[in-house]
Amino acid sequence: MSIVRSLLSRRAFTALAGAAVLATMSPAASLAQDVTIPIIVKDTTSFYWQIVLAGARAAGKDLGVNVPELGAQSESDINGQISILENAVAGGPAAVVISPTEFKALGKPVDEAAKSVPIIGIDSGADSKAFTSFLTTDNVQGGRIAADGLAAAIKAATGKEEGEIAIITSLPGVGSLDQRREGFLDQVKTKYPGLTVVADKYADGQATTGLNMMTDLITANPNLVGVFASNLIMAQGVGQAIAENKLGDKIKVIGFDSDEKTVGFLKEGVLAGLVVQDPYRMGYDGVKTALAVSKGEKVEAFVDTGANLVTQENMADPKIDALLNPKI
């Protein structure tokens, strides 16, 4: 009889304990097990994309959703990203957040993916109208900001907005980079007639290529006074060339995005300025928007996440410091 009572007591305790666990599980906790929103970036090894992933990770924690962090090892691995997107969609997520590596190549894959799940775009576009929402910097405006910053730096050094300048774009066919180039060249043409673009170069997404291109430009263009390096990788390479040749006073460089190396170059005067986006916000709000869409909520079709010119003069401002030193 005591054995039976003991068994009954154990079963009753187990049942009560299970009920207690269920009672303490909130709807959000249950949702965390059910809702998956992958985020696919261009390059998981880049500091910029690590900031994006940090924002997405924080959103997943705050909102109670599972956020797999996916991406290729290089921004030039277009086929790799396409495969990652296809595999992510095959897993049946609630939505997918993606920054396409290349505008044309990712168009059809995004179209196909959107037939199964909502697709939220961040940072760079694709040749597709299937994005439910798109969160990005106004990259044309970012290019204009870079042109203004370069002109101001050249004037501060020479007393006039005149001279030979160049632009180095990391990769051809990338929506965000093409837009930055467009904005930069248009601003120079319409606002700074004294500046002459003597080189308009495309690289292959590697910092060493940016270094070599900049070294060649220094040799071929002895009167060069300014350069726009349109993304983080090119800013690293171009900055390295300027540092090695000790030309920070003579050739003013505006980069795009930031990391420890480029911020160091800025502090040392190797770079004159950096156009800085808000990648943390892109990652966080990308996941937040994707969750809203998965619930059937209405979202904005386009969200401008902003860009700022950072110089030695303003880099200590609290707003700018938060962009340069994001929580990762």
PDB file of N, CA and C in Angstrom, residues 4 30 46 80 137 149 162 167 177 195 198 261 269 287 296 307 316 320 327:
ATOM      1  N   VAL A   4       2.261   1.874  -3.482  1.00  0.00           N
ATOM      2  CA  VAL A   4       1.264   2.466  -4.384  1.00  0.00           C
ATOM      3  C   VAL A   4       1.112   3.941  -4.102  1.00  0.00           C
ATOM      4  N   SER A  30       6.693  30.762 -25.932  1.00  0.00           N
ATOM      5  CA  SER A  30       6.233  29.733 -26.854  1.00  0.00           C
ATOM      6  C   SER A  30       6.541  30.129 -28.292  1.00  0.00           C
ATOM      7  N   SER A  46      33.160  40.314 -42.268  1.00  0.00           N
ATOM      8  CA  SER A  46      33.381  41.759 -42.268  1.00  0.00           C
ATOM      9  C   SER A  46      32.826  42.393 -41.002  1.00  0.00           C
ATOM     10  N   GLY A  80      27.189  31.518 -53.729  1.00  0.00           N
ATOM     11  CA  GLY A  80      27.089  31.054 -52.349  1.00  0.00           C
ATOM     12  C   GLY A  80      25.894  31.655 -51.651  1.00  0.00           C
ATOM     13  N   THR A 137      20.320  52.654 -46.232  1.00  0.00           N
ATOM     14  CA  THR A 137      20.796  54.029 -46.380  1.00  0.00           C
ATOM     15  C   THR A 137      20.367  54.531 -47.749  1.00  0.00           C
ATOM     16  N   GLY A 149      32.046  66.101 -48.385  1.00  0.00           N
ATOM     17  CA  GLY A 149      33.133  65.931 -47.420  1.00  0.00           C
ATOM     18  C   GLY A 149      34.496  66.012 -48.074  1.00  0.00           C
ATOM     19  N   GLU A 162      39.394  72.603 -55.841  1.00  0.00           N
ATOM     20  CA  GLU A 162      39.909  72.326 -57.183  1.00  0.00           C
ATOM     21  C   GLU A 162      40.923  71.190 -57.136  1.00  0.00           C
ATOM     22  N   ILE A 167      37.685  57.922 -57.840  1.00  0.00           N
ATOM     23  CA  ILE A 167      36.741  57.104 -57.077  1.00  0.00           C
ATOM     24  C   ILE A 167      37.091  55.638 -57.303  1.00  0.00           C
ATOM     25  N   LEU A 177      26.559  50.181 -53.971  1.00  0.00           N
ATOM     26  CA  LEU A 177      27.808  50.796 -54.428  1.00  0.00           C
ATOM     27  C   LEU A 177      27.594  51.609 -55.696  1.00  0.00           C
ATOM     28  N   LEU A 195      36.642  70.383 -59.482  1.00  0.00           N
ATOM     29  CA  LEU A 195      37.173  69.044 -59.240  1.00  0.00           C
ATOM     30  C   LEU A 195      37.023  68.196 -60.504  1.00  0.00           C
ATOM     31  N   VAL A 198      39.685  62.003 -62.576  1.00  0.00           N
ATOM     32  CA  VAL A 198      40.676  61.475 -63.526  1.00  0.00           C
ATOM     33  C   VAL A 198      40.725  59.948 -63.526  1.00  0.00           C
ATOM     34  N   LYS A 261      40.308  49.761 -37.882  1.00  0.00           N
ATOM     35  CA  LYS A 261      41.415  50.202 -38.735  1.00  0.00           C
ATOM     36  C   LYS A 261      41.121  51.561 -39.364  1.00  0.00           C
ATOM     37  N   GLY A 269      44.811  61.094 -39.349  1.00  0.00           N
ATOM     38  CA  GLY A 269      44.807  62.009 -40.483  1.00  0.00           C
ATOM     39  C   GLY A 269      45.092  61.338 -41.808  1.00  0.00           C
ATOM     40  N   VAL A 287      14.787  42.523 -38.651  1.00  0.00           N
ATOM     41  CA  VAL A 287      14.122  41.397 -37.986  1.00  0.00           C
ATOM     42  C   VAL A 287      12.776  41.836 -37.414  1.00  0.00           C
ATOM     43  N   GLY A 296       1.097  39.578 -40.285  1.00  0.00           N
ATOM     44  CA  GLY A 296       0.083  40.220 -41.111  1.00  0.00           C
ATOM     45  C   GLY A 296      -0.050  41.712 -40.877  1.00  0.00           C
ATOM     46  N   ALA A 307      22.666  58.315 -42.840  1.00  0.00           N
ATOM     47  CA  ALA A 307      24.119  58.319 -43.014  1.00  0.00           C
ATOM     48  C   ALA A 307      24.681  59.642 -42.502  1.00  0.00           C
ATOM     49  N   ALA A 316      33.875  62.586 -31.650  1.00  0.00           N
ATOM     50  CA  ALA A 316      33.634  62.399 -30.218  1.00  0.00           C
ATOM     51  C   ALA A 316      32.197  62.721 -29.821  1.00  0.00           C
ATOM     52  N   ILE A 320      27.678  60.262 -32.921  1.00  0.00           N
ATOM     53  CA  ILE A 320      28.670  59.687 -33.833  1.00  0.00           C
ATOM     54  C   ILE A 320      29.438  58.565 -33.137  1.00  0.00           C
ATOM     55  N   LYS A 327      27.296  48.196 -30.171  1.00  0.00           N
ATOM     56  CA  LYS A 327      27.303  47.039 -29.273  1.00  0.00           C
ATOM     57  C   LYS A 327      27.327  45.749 -30.091  1.00  0.00           C
TER      58      LYS A 327
END
